[in-house]
Short mmCIF file of C-alpha atoms in Angstrom, two decimals:
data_model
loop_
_atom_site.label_atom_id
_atom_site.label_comp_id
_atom_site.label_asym_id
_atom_site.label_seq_id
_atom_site.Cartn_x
_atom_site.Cartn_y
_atom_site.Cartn_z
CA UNK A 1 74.06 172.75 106.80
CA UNK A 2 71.76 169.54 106.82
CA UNK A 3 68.43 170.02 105.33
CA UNK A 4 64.97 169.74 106.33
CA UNK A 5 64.54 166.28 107.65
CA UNK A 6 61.05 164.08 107.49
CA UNK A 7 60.43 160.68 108.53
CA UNK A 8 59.18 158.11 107.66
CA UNK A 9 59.13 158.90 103.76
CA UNK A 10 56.60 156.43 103.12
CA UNK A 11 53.62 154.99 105.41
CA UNK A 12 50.64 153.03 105.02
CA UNK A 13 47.45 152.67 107.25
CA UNK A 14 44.31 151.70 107.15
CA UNK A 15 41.13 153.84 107.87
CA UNK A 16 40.49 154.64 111.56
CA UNK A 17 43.83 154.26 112.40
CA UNK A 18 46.54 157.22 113.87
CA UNK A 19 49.53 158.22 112.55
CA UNK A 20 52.33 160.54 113.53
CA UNK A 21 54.67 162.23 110.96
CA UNK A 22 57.98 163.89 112.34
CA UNK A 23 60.15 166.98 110.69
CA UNK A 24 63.32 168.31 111.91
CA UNK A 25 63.76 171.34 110.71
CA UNK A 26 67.13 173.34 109.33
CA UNK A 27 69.65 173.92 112.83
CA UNK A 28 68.61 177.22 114.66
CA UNK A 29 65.15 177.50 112.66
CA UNK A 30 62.90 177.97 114.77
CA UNK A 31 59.76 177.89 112.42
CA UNK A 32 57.82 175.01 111.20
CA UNK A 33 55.00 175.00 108.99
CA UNK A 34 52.85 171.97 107.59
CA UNK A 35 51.38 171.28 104.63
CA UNK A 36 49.29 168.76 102.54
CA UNK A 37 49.22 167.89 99.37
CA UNK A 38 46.86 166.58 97.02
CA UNK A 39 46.23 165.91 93.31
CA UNK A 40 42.72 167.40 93.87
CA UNK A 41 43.27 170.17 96.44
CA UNK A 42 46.79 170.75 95.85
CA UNK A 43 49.11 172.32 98.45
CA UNK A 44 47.06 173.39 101.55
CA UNK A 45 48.51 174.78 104.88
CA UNK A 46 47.97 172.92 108.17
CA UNK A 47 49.76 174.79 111.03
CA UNK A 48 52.57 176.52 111.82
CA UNK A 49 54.88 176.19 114.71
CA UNK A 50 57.27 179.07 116.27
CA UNK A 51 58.95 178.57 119.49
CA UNK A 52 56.32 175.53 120.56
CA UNK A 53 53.69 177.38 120.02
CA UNK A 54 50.90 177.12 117.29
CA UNK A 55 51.07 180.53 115.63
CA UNK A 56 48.94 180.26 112.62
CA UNK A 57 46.18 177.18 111.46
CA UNK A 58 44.86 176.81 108.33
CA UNK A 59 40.62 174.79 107.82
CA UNK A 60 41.57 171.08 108.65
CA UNK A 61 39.31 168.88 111.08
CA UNK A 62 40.51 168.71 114.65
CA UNK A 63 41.85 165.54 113.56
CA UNK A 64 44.75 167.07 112.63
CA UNK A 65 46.94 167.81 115.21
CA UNK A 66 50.60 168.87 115.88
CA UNK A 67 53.16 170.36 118.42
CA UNK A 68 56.67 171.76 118.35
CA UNK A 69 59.38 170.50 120.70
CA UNK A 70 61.76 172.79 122.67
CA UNK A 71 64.49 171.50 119.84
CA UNK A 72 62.20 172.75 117.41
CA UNK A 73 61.25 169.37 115.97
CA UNK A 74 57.83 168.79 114.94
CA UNK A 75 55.60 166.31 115.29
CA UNK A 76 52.18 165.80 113.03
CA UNK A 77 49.19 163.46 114.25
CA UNK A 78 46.29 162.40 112.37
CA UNK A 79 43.92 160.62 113.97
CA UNK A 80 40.92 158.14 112.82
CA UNK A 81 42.52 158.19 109.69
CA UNK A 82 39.86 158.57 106.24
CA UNK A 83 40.76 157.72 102.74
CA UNK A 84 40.93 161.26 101.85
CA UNK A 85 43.89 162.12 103.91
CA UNK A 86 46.27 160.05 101.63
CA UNK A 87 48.56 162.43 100.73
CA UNK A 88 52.10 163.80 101.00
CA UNK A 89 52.57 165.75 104.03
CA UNK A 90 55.18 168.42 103.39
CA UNK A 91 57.38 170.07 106.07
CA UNK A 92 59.08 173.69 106.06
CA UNK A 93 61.36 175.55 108.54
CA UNK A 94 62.10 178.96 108.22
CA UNK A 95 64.56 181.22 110.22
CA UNK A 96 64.14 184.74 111.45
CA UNK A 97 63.93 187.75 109.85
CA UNK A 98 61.47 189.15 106.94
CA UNK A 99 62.39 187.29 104.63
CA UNK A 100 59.97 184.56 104.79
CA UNK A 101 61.61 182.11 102.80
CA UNK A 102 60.91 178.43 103.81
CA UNK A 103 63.01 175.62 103.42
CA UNK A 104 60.83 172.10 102.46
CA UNK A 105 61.46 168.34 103.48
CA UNK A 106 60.97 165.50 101.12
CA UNK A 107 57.66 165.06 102.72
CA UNK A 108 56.03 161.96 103.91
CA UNK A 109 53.95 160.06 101.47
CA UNK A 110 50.70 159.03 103.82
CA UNK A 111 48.70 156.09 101.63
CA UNK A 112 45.55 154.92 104.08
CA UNK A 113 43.56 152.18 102.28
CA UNK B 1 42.95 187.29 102.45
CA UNK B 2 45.34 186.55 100.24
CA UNK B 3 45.01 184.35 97.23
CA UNK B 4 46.97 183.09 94.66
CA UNK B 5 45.64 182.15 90.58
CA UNK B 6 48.23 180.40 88.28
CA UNK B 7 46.58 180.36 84.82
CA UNK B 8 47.39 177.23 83.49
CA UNK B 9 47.38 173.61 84.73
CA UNK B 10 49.66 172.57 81.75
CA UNK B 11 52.13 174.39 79.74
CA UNK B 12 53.64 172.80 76.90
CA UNK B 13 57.11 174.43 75.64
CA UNK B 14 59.67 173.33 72.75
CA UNK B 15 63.20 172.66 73.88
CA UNK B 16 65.11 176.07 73.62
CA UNK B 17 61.64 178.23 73.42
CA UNK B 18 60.57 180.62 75.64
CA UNK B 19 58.78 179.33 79.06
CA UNK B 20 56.40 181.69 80.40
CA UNK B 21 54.72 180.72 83.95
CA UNK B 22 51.45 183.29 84.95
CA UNK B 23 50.84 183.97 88.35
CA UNK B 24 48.03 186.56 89.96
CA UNK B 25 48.00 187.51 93.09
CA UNK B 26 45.35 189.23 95.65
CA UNK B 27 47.03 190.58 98.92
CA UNK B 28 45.38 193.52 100.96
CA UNK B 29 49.07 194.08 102.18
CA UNK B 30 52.25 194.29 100.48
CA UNK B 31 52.78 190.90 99.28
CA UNK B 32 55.63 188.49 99.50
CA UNK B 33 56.00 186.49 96.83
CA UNK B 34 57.53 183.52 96.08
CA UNK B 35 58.23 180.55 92.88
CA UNK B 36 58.71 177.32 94.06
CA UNK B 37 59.56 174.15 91.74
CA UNK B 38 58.46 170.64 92.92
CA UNK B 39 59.88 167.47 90.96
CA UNK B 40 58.56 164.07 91.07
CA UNK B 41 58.12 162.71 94.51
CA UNK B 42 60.49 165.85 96.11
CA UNK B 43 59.83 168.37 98.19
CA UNK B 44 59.32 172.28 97.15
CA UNK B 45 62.96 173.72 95.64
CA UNK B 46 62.39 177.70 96.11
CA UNK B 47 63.66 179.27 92.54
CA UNK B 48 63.27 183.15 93.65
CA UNK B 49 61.39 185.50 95.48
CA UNK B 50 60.24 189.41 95.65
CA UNK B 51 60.71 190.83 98.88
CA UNK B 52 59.96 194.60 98.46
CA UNK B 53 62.92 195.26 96.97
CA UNK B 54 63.84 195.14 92.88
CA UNK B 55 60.71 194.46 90.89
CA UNK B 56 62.97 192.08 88.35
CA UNK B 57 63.70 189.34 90.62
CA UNK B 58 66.53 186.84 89.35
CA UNK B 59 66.36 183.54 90.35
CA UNK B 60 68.52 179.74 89.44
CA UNK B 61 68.30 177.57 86.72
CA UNK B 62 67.88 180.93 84.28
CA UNK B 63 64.62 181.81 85.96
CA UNK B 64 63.24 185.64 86.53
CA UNK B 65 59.82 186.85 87.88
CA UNK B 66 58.97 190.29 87.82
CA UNK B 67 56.22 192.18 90.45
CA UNK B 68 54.02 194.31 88.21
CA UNK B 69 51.29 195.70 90.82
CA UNK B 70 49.28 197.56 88.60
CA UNK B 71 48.71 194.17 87.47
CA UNK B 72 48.78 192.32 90.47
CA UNK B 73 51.02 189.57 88.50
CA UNK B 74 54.16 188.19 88.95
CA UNK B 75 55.08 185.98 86.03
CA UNK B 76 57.68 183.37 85.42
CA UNK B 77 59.80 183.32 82.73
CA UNK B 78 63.17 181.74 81.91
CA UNK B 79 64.41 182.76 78.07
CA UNK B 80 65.59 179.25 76.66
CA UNK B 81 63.31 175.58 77.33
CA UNK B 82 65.72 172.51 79.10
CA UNK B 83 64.24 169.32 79.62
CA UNK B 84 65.59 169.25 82.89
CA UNK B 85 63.02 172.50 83.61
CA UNK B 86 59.93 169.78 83.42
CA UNK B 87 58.36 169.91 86.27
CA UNK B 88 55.63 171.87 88.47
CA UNK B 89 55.54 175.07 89.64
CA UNK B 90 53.93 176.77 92.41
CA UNK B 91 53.59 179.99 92.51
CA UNK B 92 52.96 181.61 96.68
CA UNK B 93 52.02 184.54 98.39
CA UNK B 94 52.73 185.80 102.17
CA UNK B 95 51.69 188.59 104.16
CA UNK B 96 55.43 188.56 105.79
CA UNK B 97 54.07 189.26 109.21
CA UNK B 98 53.85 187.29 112.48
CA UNK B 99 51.86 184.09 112.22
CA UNK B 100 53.33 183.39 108.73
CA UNK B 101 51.16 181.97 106.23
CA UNK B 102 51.89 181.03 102.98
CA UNK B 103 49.24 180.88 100.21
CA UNK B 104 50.60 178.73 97.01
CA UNK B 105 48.89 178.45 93.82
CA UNK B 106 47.17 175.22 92.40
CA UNK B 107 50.46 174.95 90.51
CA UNK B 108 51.47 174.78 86.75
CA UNK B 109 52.62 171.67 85.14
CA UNK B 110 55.48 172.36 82.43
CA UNK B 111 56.01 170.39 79.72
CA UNK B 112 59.44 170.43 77.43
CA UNK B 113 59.00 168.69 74.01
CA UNK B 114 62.79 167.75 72.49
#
C-alpha cells in the first residue's frame, strides 16, 4: 500500500505571495489532518479533513486555508505569504475506526524569503 | 484541553545504555496516546501507541511506553542505545473522538555518543 503522498517537497516564495501544498493520503483513508512545523513552535495542528468536510481547526490566521476533494486528496493554501510561515508542512491520513493512528507524508518544506 | 509536556529538549545517551524518553500528559478524557519518531528532513514514523488496552505498550526498533495514570505519564524507554535511535521524538495525545485532534509534545532530541 503506497504511502502518504506530498508535493512539491520543496518550495520557495517570497512574502505576499500564495502557495498551495497538496497530500494524497493512504487509499480508502478518508481522514486528513495538517500540520506545521517549526524550530520555535514545533508541531502545531492546522485542520483536519473527513469526508470534504473541515471537522476540526486548530489557532492559525484565516490565511490558512484548505479543502478535501471527493478522492480524499487535500489541498493546503496560504495566502499573502509572511516570513514566519517558513516551515515544513506535514500531512497525515488516518482510516476509520478508534484507533486514531495517523499515517505522515514527507511534508513540504515551505522557505518564503 | 489536552496537553502534552516532554521533559527534556536534549537527551544525551551512551551507545548500549539505557534511553529513557518522559512524557506528561493532561486529558479530561481517557487519553490516546501516541510516540512518534521524526528523522532529519522525514516525516513522523509512529513507534507505538496506548489505546485503552495493555498499560505496557510494545512498540519497533526495541521501544516500550507504559500508561501510568496515577501519574499521568507515559514514558519511553528502549533497554540498549543504537546510533541509528538518534533522532527526535514526539510524544502526542488524542481525545479519540469525532473531530480528531492530535496534541504532540515540543519533542525530545536524542543523542547516542559511540
Amino acid at each position: 500500500k503506497a504511502g502518504v503522498t506530498q508535493t512539491p517537497r520543496y518550495l520557495i516564495k517570497t512574502r505576499g505571495q500564495q502557495v498551495t501544498l497538496s497530500c494524497s493520503p493512504i487509499s480508502g483513508h478518508r481522514s486528513v489532518s495538517w500540520y506545521q512545523q517549526t524550530p520555535g513552535q514545533g508541531l502545531q495542528f492546522l485542520f483536519e479533513y473527513f469526508s470534504e468536510t473541515q471537522r476540526n481547526k486548530g489557532n492559525f490566521p484565516g490565511r490558512f486555508s484548505g479543502r478535501q476533494f471527493s478522492n480524499s486528496r487535500s489541498e493546503m493554501n496560504v495566502s499573502t505569504l509572511e516570513l514566519g510561515d517558513s516551515a515544513l508542512y506535514l500531512c497525515a491520513s488516518r482510516g476509520g475506526g478508534r484507533n486514531n493512528e495517523q499515517f505522515f507524508g514527507p511534508g513540504t518544506r515551505l522557505t518564503v524569503l | 484541553a489536552q496537553s502534552v509536556t516532554q521533559l527534556g529538549s536534549h537527551v544525551s545517551v551512551s551507545e548500549g545504555a539505557l534511553v529513557l524518553l518522559r512524557c506528561n500528559y493532561s486529558s479530561s478524557v481517557p487519553p490516546y496516546l501516541f510516540w512518534y519518531v521524526q528523522y532529519p528532513n522525514q516525516g513522523l514514523q509512529l513507534l507505538l501507541k496506548y489505546t485503552s488496552a495493555a498499560t505496557l505498550v510494545k512498540g519497533i526498533n526495541g521501544f516500550e511506553a507504559e500508561f501510568k495514570k496515577s501519574e499521568t505519564s507515559f514514558h519511553l524507554t528502549k533497554p540498549s542505545a543504537h546510533m541509528s535511535d538518534a533522532a527526535e521524538y514526539f510524544c502526542a495525545v488524542s481525545d479519540g473522538t469525532g473531530g480528531f485532534k492530535t496534541i504532540f509534545g515540543a519533542g525530545t532530541r536524542l543523542f547516542v555518543k559511540a
